[in-house]
Amino acid sequence: MKETCTVCMHRCRLKPGQFGRCGARKNVNGMLVCENYGRVTALALDPIEKKPLSMYHPGSLILSVGSFGCNLACPFCQNFDISMKNADQAETVFLSPEKLASKASELRKRGNIGVAYTYNEPLVGYEYVRDAAKIVRQYGMKNVLVTNGAFPEAVENAVLPYMDAMNIDLKGIRQEYYKKLGGDLETVQRFIRRAADHCHVELTVLIVPGENDTREEMEEMAAWIASVDPEIPLHVSRFYPRWRMMDRGATEVQQVYRLAETARTWLKYVFTGNC
């Protein structure tokens, strides 16, 4: 019998043995199971600016952890080697929430302030994020989420009480572009609004030539962000050819700067990245 997964907007109908689009959730004998719980593909102590977060504890380090799977399918994904794999394909090691939090605490002496859930899409396995974040908080440390925000209220609410900061990837401001990536603009906008009411939020937009790189789109995006809060920092980031999008060159640096300047008409804090 097929079961419906409700973790994201796709609501995948899964037969026994079948993975959802995200590659992380599976129908196992009629039960929907999170197959990436505690299965880590990447662990590194990163500068917090790499998340990117420019206005949250700048100059600090944060222990960054990732698993596998993603509910979008961006053809330019930088981490496709983990985000586009499922439990049968990914190379992982198991790290319990308790051990992750303990490791984060051990790294305080090197300047670590907490844990960032990142690299793949963390919320396809939100249960691990929730469980680890609770323990990290008990150690008196910070939790950071790096997400595409393409999740309903129930999933966001499961982790939001434990998050101190987020970087949310706002792919564009047009629904037709989101559909090309396998997402939904309104879902992401609702996610951003709720997050901005509860923790520090910064946004990132990757400027892809021929896709979301017009002045009109940036004006529309910046105006919408300002309607939520004009002090939300926006990172305007340069595209480089990657994975299934090798058919065009990198975004012109001056175009990134021009679009960032456009965004500053509405927003107080605008940064450029990958330039």
PDB file of C-alpha atoms in Angstrom:
ATOM      1  CA  MET A   1       0.000   0.000   0.000  1.00  0.00           C
ATOM      2  CA  LYS A   2       1.219   3.503  -0.826  1.00  0.00           C
ATOM      3  CA  GLU A   3       1.786   5.961   2.001  1.00  0.00           C
ATOM      4  CA  THR A   4       1.856   9.757   1.702  1.00  0.00           C
ATOM      5  CA  CYS A   5       4.867  11.591   3.081  1.00  0.00           C
ATOM      6  CA  THR A   6       3.922  14.988   4.541  1.00  0.00           C
ATOM      7  CA  VAL A   7       7.407  16.301   5.340  1.00  0.00           C
ATOM      8  CA  CYS A   8       7.471  18.675   2.361  1.00  0.00           C
ATOM      9  CA  MET A   9       5.172  20.136  -0.271  1.00  0.00           C
ATOM     10  CA  HIS A  10       5.720  17.250  -2.702  1.00  0.00           C
ATOM     11  CA  ARG A  11       3.654  14.851  -0.576  1.00  0.00           C
ATOM     12  CA  CYS A  12       5.237  11.830  -2.243  1.00  0.00           C
ATOM     13  CA  ARG A  13       3.053   8.722  -2.509  1.00  0.00           C
ATOM     14  CA  LEU A  14       5.454   5.893  -1.764  1.00  0.00           C
ATOM     15  CA  LYS A  15       5.135   2.172  -2.345  1.00  0.00           C
ATOM     16  CA  PRO A  16       6.882  -0.196   0.114  1.00  0.00           C
ATOM     17  CA  GLY A  17      10.611   0.015  -0.547  1.00  0.00           C
ATOM     18  CA  GLN A  18      10.343   3.306  -2.434  1.00  0.00           C
ATOM     19  CA  PHE A  19      12.289   6.479  -1.582  1.00  0.00           C
ATOM     20  CA  GLY A  20      10.720   9.915  -1.795  1.00  0.00           C
ATOM     21  CA  ARG A  21      12.070  12.562  -4.141  1.00  0.00           C
ATOM     22  CA  CYS A  22      14.378  13.707  -1.349  1.00  0.00           C
ATOM     23  CA  GLY A  23      16.219  10.378  -1.156  1.00  0.00           C
ATOM     24  CA  ALA A  24      16.046  10.501   2.637  1.00  0.00           C
ATOM     25  CA  ARG A  25      12.566   9.204   3.418  1.00  0.00           C
ATOM     26  CA  LYS A  26      11.330   5.725   2.535  1.00  0.00           C
ATOM     27  CA  ASN A  27       8.321   3.467   2.845  1.00  0.00           C
ATOM     28  CA  VAL A  28       9.535   0.500   4.910  1.00  0.00           C
ATOM     29  CA  ASN A  29       6.829  -2.145   5.225  1.00  0.00           C
ATOM     30  CA  GLY A  30       4.079   0.471   5.232  1.00  0.00           C
ATOM     31  CA  MET A  31       5.840   2.887   7.594  1.00  0.00           C
ATOM     32  CA  LEU A  32       7.472   6.113   6.437  1.00  0.00           C
ATOM     33  CA  VAL A  33      11.015   6.139   7.810  1.00  0.00           C
ATOM     34  CA  CYS A  34      13.730   8.813   7.948  1.00  0.00           C
ATOM     35  CA  GLU A  35      16.643   6.884   6.433  1.00  0.00           C
ATOM     36  CA  ASN A  36      19.303   9.570   6.983  1.00  0.00           C
ATOM     37  CA  TYR A  37      18.899   9.961  10.763  1.00  0.00           C
ATOM     38  CA  GLY A  38      22.399  10.338  12.218  1.00  0.00           C
ATOM     39  CA  ARG A  39      24.041   9.310   8.946  1.00  0.00           C
ATOM     40  CA  VAL A  40      26.696  11.951   8.404  1.00  0.00           C
ATOM     41  CA  THR A  41      28.450  12.641   5.103  1.00  0.00           C
ATOM     42  CA  ALA A  42      30.347  15.763   6.121  1.00  0.00           C
ATOM     43  CA  LEU A  43      31.624  17.295   9.355  1.00  0.00           C
ATOM     44  CA  ALA A  44      33.853  20.371   9.523  1.00  0.00           C
ATOM     45  CA  LEU A  45      34.657  23.349  11.712  1.00  0.00           C
ATOM     46  CA  ASP A  46      33.844  26.298   9.446  1.00  0.00           C
ATOM     47  CA  PRO A  47      33.936  30.074   9.702  1.00  0.00           C
ATOM     48  CA  ILE A  48      30.355  31.159  10.267  1.00  0.00           C
ATOM     49  CA  GLU A  49      30.671  33.488   7.285  1.00  0.00           C
ATOM     50  CA  LYS A  50      30.684  30.393   5.019  1.00  0.00           C
ATOM     51  CA  LYS A  51      27.056  29.550   5.881  1.00  0.00           C
ATOM     52  CA  PRO A  52      26.790  32.443   4.865  1.00  0.00           C
ATOM     53  CA  LEU A  53      25.997  34.487   7.972  1.00  0.00           C
ATOM     54  CA  SER A  54      27.599  37.917   8.042  1.00  0.00           C
ATOM     55  CA  MET A  55      25.728  39.485  10.956  1.00  0.00           C
ATOM     56  CA  TYR A  56      25.557  36.640  13.465  1.00  0.00           C
ATOM     57  CA  HIS A  57      28.647  36.205  15.667  1.00  0.00           C
ATOM     58  CA  PRO A  58      31.047  37.319  12.908  1.00  0.00           C
ATOM     59  CA  GLY A  59      34.554  35.945  13.233  1.00  0.00           C
ATOM     60  CA  SER A  60      33.428  32.808  15.055  1.00  0.00           C
ATOM     61  CA  LEU A  61      33.632  29.161  14.041  1.00  0.00           C
ATOM     62  CA  ILE A  62      30.807  26.643  13.952  1.00  0.00           C
ATOM     63  CA  LEU A  63      30.778  22.857  13.676  1.00  0.00           C
ATOM     64  CA  SER A  64      28.997  22.089  10.407  1.00  0.00           C
ATOM     65  CA  VAL A  65      27.273  18.766   9.813  1.00  0.00           C
ATOM     66  CA  GLY A  66      25.538  17.315   6.775  1.00  0.00           C
ATOM     67  CA  SER A  67      23.831  14.130   5.675  1.00  0.00           C
ATOM     68  CA  PHE A  68      22.341  13.278   2.267  1.00  0.00           C
ATOM     69  CA  GLY A  69      19.170  14.126   0.369  1.00  0.00           C
ATOM     70  CA  CYS A  70      17.273  17.206  -0.772  1.00  0.00           C
ATOM     71  CA  ASN A  71      13.679  17.915  -1.764  1.00  0.00           C
ATOM     72  CA  LEU A  72      14.677  20.239  -4.617  1.00  0.00           C
ATOM     73  CA  ALA A  73      16.650  19.394  -7.752  1.00  0.00           C
ATOM     74  CA  CYS A  74      18.647  22.513  -8.595  1.00  0.00           C
ATOM     75  CA  PRO A  75      20.797  21.701 -11.662  1.00  0.00           C
ATOM     76  CA  PHE A  76      23.575  23.967 -10.335  1.00  0.00           C
ATOM     77  CA  CYS A  77      23.836  22.291  -6.914  1.00  0.00           C
ATOM     78  CA  GLN A  78      27.311  22.657  -5.409  1.00  0.00           C
ATOM     79  CA  ASN A  79      26.879  19.601  -3.163  1.00  0.00           C
ATOM     80  CA  PHE A  80      25.074  17.299  -5.604  1.00  0.00           C
ATOM     81  CA  ASP A  81      27.341  14.393  -4.643  1.00  0.00           C
ATOM     82  CA  ILE A  82      25.520  14.176  -1.301  1.00  0.00           C
ATOM     83  CA  SER A  83      22.269  16.083  -1.831  1.00  0.00           C
ATOM     84  CA  MET A  84      21.193  13.964  -4.804  1.00  0.00           C
ATOM     85  CA  LYS A  85      21.918  10.574  -3.227  1.00  0.00           C
ATOM     86  CA  ASN A  86      19.704   8.278  -1.187  1.00  0.00           C
ATOM     87  CA  ALA A  87      20.431   5.888   1.659  1.00  0.00           C
ATOM     88  CA  ASP A  88      21.524   3.128  -0.710  1.00  0.00           C
ATOM     89  CA  GLN A  89      24.077   5.366  -2.419  1.00  0.00           C
ATOM     90  CA  ALA A  90      25.577   7.712   0.166  1.00  0.00           C
ATOM     91  CA  GLU A  91      28.751   6.935   2.099  1.00  0.00           C
ATOM     92  CA  THR A  92      28.090   7.816   5.723  1.00  0.00           C
ATOM     93  CA  VAL A  93      29.158   7.316   9.302  1.00  0.00           C
ATOM     94  CA  PHE A  94      26.696   7.275  12.186  1.00  0.00           C
ATOM     95  CA  LEU A  95      26.872  10.147  14.651  1.00  0.00           C
ATOM     96  CA  SER A  96      24.215  10.250  17.334  1.00  0.00           C
ATOM     97  CA  PRO A  97      22.723  13.594  18.414  1.00  0.00           C
ATOM     98  CA  GLU A  98      24.441  13.174  21.774  1.00  0.00           C
ATOM     99  CA  LYS A  99      27.869  12.617  20.198  1.00  0.00           C
ATOM    100  CA  LEU A 100      27.419  15.525  17.804  1.00  0.00           C
ATOM    101  CA  ALA A 101      26.603  17.879  20.673  1.00  0.00           C
ATOM    102  CA  SER A 102      29.486  16.535  22.736  1.00  0.00           C
ATOM    103  CA  LYS A 103      31.876  17.047  19.822  1.00  0.00           C
ATOM    104  CA  ALA A 104      30.637  20.625  19.444  1.00  0.00           C
ATOM    105  CA  SER A 105      31.295  21.269  23.129  1.00  0.00           C
ATOM    106  CA  GLU A 106      34.802  19.802  22.907  1.00  0.00           C
ATOM    107  CA  LEU A 107      35.576  22.277  20.125  1.00  0.00           C
ATOM    108  CA  ARG A 108      34.739  25.351  22.231  1.00  0.00           C
ATOM    109  CA  LYS A 109      38.455  25.697  22.968  1.00  0.00           C
ATOM    110  CA  ARG A 110      39.013  26.267  19.234  1.00  0.00           C
ATOM    111  CA  GLY A 111      36.351  28.965  19.061  1.00  0.00           C
ATOM    112  CA  ASN A 112      33.312  26.864  18.202  1.00  0.00           C
ATOM    113  CA  ILE A 113      29.963  28.405  19.142  1.00  0.00           C
ATOM    114  CA  GLY A 114      27.650  25.499  18.230  1.00  0.00           C
ATOM    115  CA  VAL A 115      26.361  23.400  15.336  1.00  0.00           C
ATOM    116  CA  ALA A 116      25.266  24.324  11.819  1.00  0.00           C
ATOM    117  CA  TYR A 117      23.006  21.877   9.977  1.00  0.00           C
ATOM    118  CA  THR A 118      24.026  22.309   6.358  1.00  0.00           C
ATOM    119  CA  TYR A 119      25.654  20.895   3.172  1.00  0.00           C
ATOM    120  CA  ASN A 120      22.630  18.863   2.018  1.00  0.00           C
ATOM    121  CA  GLU A 121      19.058  19.940   2.843  1.00  0.00           C
ATOM    122  CA  PRO A 122      18.905  19.323   6.604  1.00  0.00           C
ATOM    123  CA  LEU A 123      15.126  19.363   6.965  1.00  0.00           C
ATOM    124  CA  VAL A 124      14.506  16.235   4.870  1.00  0.00           C
ATOM    125  CA  GLY A 125      15.762  14.628   8.079  1.00  0.00           C
ATOM    126  CA  TYR A 126      14.363  17.220  10.465  1.00  0.00           C
ATOM    127  CA  GLU A 127      14.071  14.714  13.326  1.00  0.00           C
ATOM    128  CA  TYR A 128      17.866  14.567  13.670  1.00  0.00           C
ATOM    129  CA  VAL A 129      18.135  18.365  13.527  1.00  0.00           C
ATOM    130  CA  ARG A 130      15.485  18.667  16.233  1.00  0.00           C
ATOM    131  CA  ASP A 131      17.016  16.040  18.519  1.00  0.00           C
ATOM    132  CA  ALA A 132      20.594  17.290  18.165  1.00  0.00           C
ATOM    133  CA  ALA A 133      19.598  20.940  18.524  1.00  0.00           C
ATOM    134  CA  LYS A 134      17.875  20.254  21.839  1.00  0.00           C
ATOM    135  CA  ILE A 135      21.074  18.782  23.276  1.00  0.00           C
ATOM    136  CA  VAL A 136      23.278  21.506  21.789  1.00  0.00           C
ATOM    137  CA  ARG A 137      21.087  24.026  23.607  1.00  0.00           C
ATOM    138  CA  GLN A 138      21.587  22.100  26.850  1.00  0.00           C
ATOM    139  CA  TYR A 139      25.332  22.629  26.417  1.00  0.00           C
ATOM    140  CA  GLY A 140      24.643  26.371  26.176  1.00  0.00           C
ATOM    141  CA  MET A 141      25.669  26.514  22.516  1.00  0.00           C
ATOM    142  CA  LYS A 142      24.094  27.857  19.328  1.00  0.00           C
ATOM    143  CA  ASN A 143      22.158  26.148  16.520  1.00  0.00           C
ATOM    144  CA  VAL A 144      22.258  27.368  12.922  1.00  0.00           C
ATOM    145  CA  LEU A 145      20.149  26.010  10.065  1.00  0.00           C
ATOM    146  CA  VAL A 146      21.064  26.401   6.389  1.00  0.00           C
ATOM    147  CA  THR A 147      17.981  25.462   4.383  1.00  0.00           C
ATOM    148  CA  ASN A 148      16.026  25.998   1.182  1.00  0.00           C
ATOM    149  CA  GLY A 149      12.934  26.678   3.302  1.00  0.00           C
ATOM    150  CA  ALA A 150      10.706  24.514   1.093  1.00  0.00           C
ATOM    151  CA  PHE A 151       8.830  22.945   4.011  1.00  0.00           C
ATOM    152  CA  PRO A 152       5.418  23.318   5.650  1.00  0.00           C
ATOM    153  CA  GLU A 153       4.689  24.876   9.009  1.00  0.00           C
ATOM    154  CA  ALA A 154       4.674  21.599  10.935  1.00  0.00           C
ATOM    155  CA  VAL A 155       8.279  20.776   9.997  1.00  0.00           C
ATOM    156  CA  GLU A 156       9.489  24.323  10.597  1.00  0.00           C
ATOM    157  CA  ASN A 157       7.791  24.419  13.983  1.00  0.00           C
ATOM    158  CA  ALA A 158       9.517  21.183  15.006  1.00  0.00           C
ATOM    159  CA  VAL A 159      12.950  22.803  14.816  1.00  0.00           C
ATOM    160  CA  LEU A 160      12.269  26.527  15.194  1.00  0.00           C
ATOM    161  CA  PRO A 161      12.226  26.590  19.030  1.00  0.00           C
ATOM    162  CA  TYR A 162      15.850  25.416  19.048  1.00  0.00           C
ATOM    163  CA  MET A 163      17.277  27.585  16.250  1.00  0.00           C
ATOM    164  CA  ASP A 164      19.325  30.709  16.912  1.00  0.00           C
ATOM    165  CA  ALA A 165      20.006  31.664  13.292  1.00  0.00           C
ATOM    166  CA  MET A 166      19.168  30.574   9.760  1.00  0.00           C
ATOM    167  CA  ASN A 167      20.385  31.209   6.265  1.00  0.00           C
ATOM    168  CA  ILE A 168      17.517  30.516   3.890  1.00  0.00           C
ATOM    169  CA  ASP A 169      18.164  30.099   0.180  1.00  0.00           C
ATOM    170  CA  LEU A 170      15.634  32.208  -1.714  1.00  0.00           C
ATOM    171  CA  LYS A 171      16.167  30.882  -5.239  1.00  0.00           C
ATOM    172  CA  GLY A 172      14.223  33.628  -6.980  1.00  0.00           C
ATOM    173  CA  ILE A 173      10.977  35.542  -6.793  1.00  0.00           C
ATOM    174  CA  ARG A 174       9.035  33.932  -9.653  1.00  0.00           C
ATOM    175  CA  GLN A 175       6.956  30.791  -9.250  1.00  0.00           C
ATOM    176  CA  GLU A 176       7.878  29.540 -12.728  1.00  0.00           C
ATOM    177  CA  TYR A 177      11.559  29.514 -11.754  1.00  0.00           C
ATOM    178  CA  TYR A 178      10.820  27.617  -8.557  1.00  0.00           C
ATOM    179  CA  LYS A 179       8.865  25.026 -10.545  1.00  0.00           C
ATOM    180  CA  LYS A 180      11.949  24.408 -12.705  1.00  0.00           C
ATOM    181  CA  LEU A 181      13.876  23.604  -9.535  1.00  0.00           C
ATOM    182  CA  GLY A 182      11.154  21.367  -8.119  1.00  0.00           C
ATOM    183  CA  GLY A 183       9.998  23.858  -5.510  1.00  0.00           C
ATOM    184  CA  ASP A 184       7.223  26.245  -4.574  1.00  0.00           C
ATOM    185  CA  LEU A 185       7.743  29.963  -3.974  1.00  0.00           C
ATOM    186  CA  GLU A 186       4.798  30.482  -1.607  1.00  0.00           C
ATOM    187  CA  THR A 187       5.970  27.666   0.662  1.00  0.00           C
ATOM    188  CA  VAL A 188       9.391  29.291   0.960  1.00  0.00           C
ATOM    189  CA  GLN A 189       7.932  32.752   1.550  1.00  0.00           C
ATOM    190  CA  ARG A 190       5.762  31.451   4.393  1.00  0.00           C
ATOM    191  CA  PHE A 191       8.804  29.704   5.877  1.00  0.00           C
ATOM    192  CA  ILE A 192      10.837  32.920   5.771  1.00  0.00           C
ATOM    193  CA  ARG A 193       8.109  34.981   7.426  1.00  0.00           C
ATOM    194  CA  ARG A 194       7.793  32.559  10.343  1.00  0.00           C
ATOM    195  CA  ALA A 195      11.546  32.185  10.778  1.00  0.00           C
ATOM    196  CA  ALA A 196      12.068  35.959  10.808  1.00  0.00           C
ATOM    197  CA  ASP A 197       9.681  36.215  13.754  1.00  0.00           C
ATOM    198  CA  HIS A 198      11.665  33.733  15.829  1.00  0.00           C
ATOM    199  CA  CYS A 199      15.406  33.945  15.154  1.00  0.00           C
ATOM    200  CA  HIS A 200      18.142  35.745  13.261  1.00  0.00           C
ATOM    201  CA  VAL A 201      17.584  35.225   9.514  1.00  0.00           C
ATOM    202  CA  GLU A 202      19.787  35.960   6.523  1.00  0.00           C
ATOM    203  CA  LEU A 203      18.852  35.144   2.924  1.00  0.00           C
ATOM    204  CA  THR A 204      20.923  34.073  -0.072  1.00  0.00           C
ATOM    205  CA  VAL A 205      20.070  34.340  -3.761  1.00  0.00           C
ATOM    206  CA  LEU A 206      22.309  32.709  -6.372  1.00  0.00           C
ATOM    207  CA  ILE A 207      22.290  34.816  -9.537  1.00  0.00           C
ATOM    208  CA  VAL A 208      22.124  32.398 -12.485  1.00  0.00           C
ATOM    209  CA  PRO A 209      22.627  33.889 -15.978  1.00  0.00           C
ATOM    210  CA  GLY A 210      19.463  33.715 -18.037  1.00  0.00           C
ATOM    211  CA  GLU A 211      17.365  32.481 -15.124  1.00  0.00           C
ATOM    212  CA  ASN A 212      16.932  35.058 -12.335  1.00  0.00           C
ATOM    213  CA  ASP A 213      19.403  37.802 -13.229  1.00  0.00           C
ATOM    214  CA  THR A 214      17.250  40.771 -14.267  1.00  0.00           C
ATOM    215  CA  ARG A 215      16.989  44.082 -12.472  1.00  0.00           C
ATOM    216  CA  GLU A 216      13.198  43.708 -12.401  1.00  0.00           C
ATOM    217  CA  GLU A 217      13.406  40.413 -10.539  1.00  0.00           C
ATOM    218  CA  MET A 218      15.845  41.811  -8.004  1.00  0.00           C
ATOM    219  CA  GLU A 219      13.594  44.817  -7.439  1.00  0.00           C
ATOM    220  CA  GLU A 220      10.653  42.486  -6.857  1.00  0.00           C
ATOM    221  CA  MET A 221      12.651  40.239  -4.524  1.00  0.00           C
ATOM    222  CA  ALA A 222      14.129  43.071  -2.471  1.00  0.00           C
ATOM    223  CA  ALA A 223      10.745  44.752  -2.138  1.00  0.00           C
ATOM    224  CA  TRP A 224       9.201  41.515  -0.879  1.00  0.00           C
ATOM    225  CA  ILE A 225      12.013  40.958   1.641  1.00  0.00           C
ATOM    226  CA  ALA A 226      11.603  44.533   2.856  1.00  0.00           C
ATOM    227  CA  SER A 227       7.906  43.881   3.404  1.00  0.00           C
ATOM    228  CA  VAL A 228       8.941  41.174   5.883  1.00  0.00           C
ATOM    229  CA  ASP A 229      11.779  43.187   7.438  1.00  0.00           C
ATOM    230  CA  PRO A 230      14.088  45.643   5.639  1.00  0.00           C
ATOM    231  CA  GLU A 231      16.899  44.703   8.041  1.00  0.00           C
ATOM    232  CA  ILE A 232      17.060  41.060   6.896  1.00  0.00           C
ATOM    233  CA  PRO A 233      20.538  40.677   5.356  1.00  0.00           C
ATOM    234  CA  LEU A 234      20.603  39.496   1.731  1.00  0.00           C
ATOM    235  CA  HIS A 235      23.586  37.719   0.165  1.00  0.00           C
ATOM    236  CA  VAL A 236      23.707  38.169  -3.615  1.00  0.00           C
ATOM    237  CA  SER A 237      25.896  35.308  -4.794  1.00  0.00           C
ATOM    238  CA  ARG A 238      27.705  34.603  -8.060  1.00  0.00           C
ATOM    239  CA  PHE A 239      26.898  31.429 -10.012  1.00  0.00           C
ATOM    240  CA  TYR A 240      29.625  29.090 -11.223  1.00  0.00           C
ATOM    241  CA  PRO A 241      28.956  26.225 -13.678  1.00  0.00           C
ATOM    242  CA  ARG A 242      28.285  23.020 -11.767  1.00  0.00           C
ATOM    243  CA  TRP A 243      26.685  19.578 -12.083  1.00  0.00           C
ATOM    244  CA  ARG A 244      23.947  19.721 -14.756  1.00  0.00           C
ATOM    245  CA  MET A 245      24.373  23.398 -15.555  1.00  0.00           C
ATOM    246  CA  MET A 246      27.660  23.518 -17.423  1.00  0.00           C
ATOM    247  CA  ASP A 247      26.048  25.154 -20.454  1.00  0.00           C
ATOM    248  CA  ARG A 248      26.856  28.736 -19.430  1.00  0.00           C
ATOM    249  CA  GLY A 249      29.647  30.721 -17.880  1.00  0.00           C
ATOM    250  CA  ALA A 250      29.865  32.186 -14.425  1.00  0.00           C
ATOM    251  CA  THR A 251      27.790  35.264 -13.670  1.00  0.00           C
ATOM    252  CA  GLU A 252      29.599  38.471 -14.563  1.00  0.00           C
ATOM    253  CA  VAL A 253      30.980  40.030 -11.403  1.00  0.00           C
ATOM    254  CA  GLN A 254      29.687  43.468 -12.354  1.00  0.00           C
ATOM    255  CA  GLN A 255      26.179  42.040 -12.771  1.00  0.00           C
ATOM    256  CA  VAL A 256      26.299  40.724  -9.206  1.00  0.00           C
ATOM    257  CA  TYR A 257      27.408  44.151  -7.984  1.00  0.00           C
ATOM    258  CA  ARG A 258      24.686  45.899  -9.997  1.00  0.00           C
ATOM    259  CA  LEU A 259      21.964  43.653  -8.611  1.00  0.00           C
ATOM    260  CA  ALA A 260      23.285  44.094  -5.077  1.00  0.00           C
ATOM    261  CA  GLU A 261      23.088  47.859  -5.561  1.00  0.00           C
ATOM    262  CA  THR A 262      19.507  47.476  -6.774  1.00  0.00           C
ATOM    263  CA  ALA A 263      18.642  45.498  -3.636  1.00  0.00           C
ATOM    264  CA  ARG A 264      20.065  48.260  -1.448  1.00  0.00           C
ATOM    265  CA  THR A 265      17.234  50.497  -2.558  1.00  0.00           C
ATOM    266  CA  TRP A 266      14.980  48.455  -0.243  1.00  0.00           C
ATOM    267  CA  LEU A 267      17.318  46.624   2.119  1.00  0.00           C
ATOM    268  CA  LYS A 268      19.731  47.908   4.742  1.00  0.00           C
ATOM    269  CA  TYR A 269      22.234  45.042   4.590  1.00  0.00           C
ATOM    270  CA  VAL A 270      23.246  43.545   1.228  1.00  0.00           C
ATOM    271  CA  PHE A 271      26.395  41.448   0.711  1.00  0.00           C
ATOM    272  CA  THR A 272      27.986  39.932  -2.382  1.00  0.00           C
ATOM    273  CA  GLY A 273      29.421  36.436  -2.503  1.00  0.00           C
ATOM    274  CA  ASN A 274      31.657  34.270  -4.740  1.00  0.00           C
ATOM    275  CA  CYS A 275      33.009  37.381  -6.469  1.00  0.00           C
TER     276      CYS A 275
END
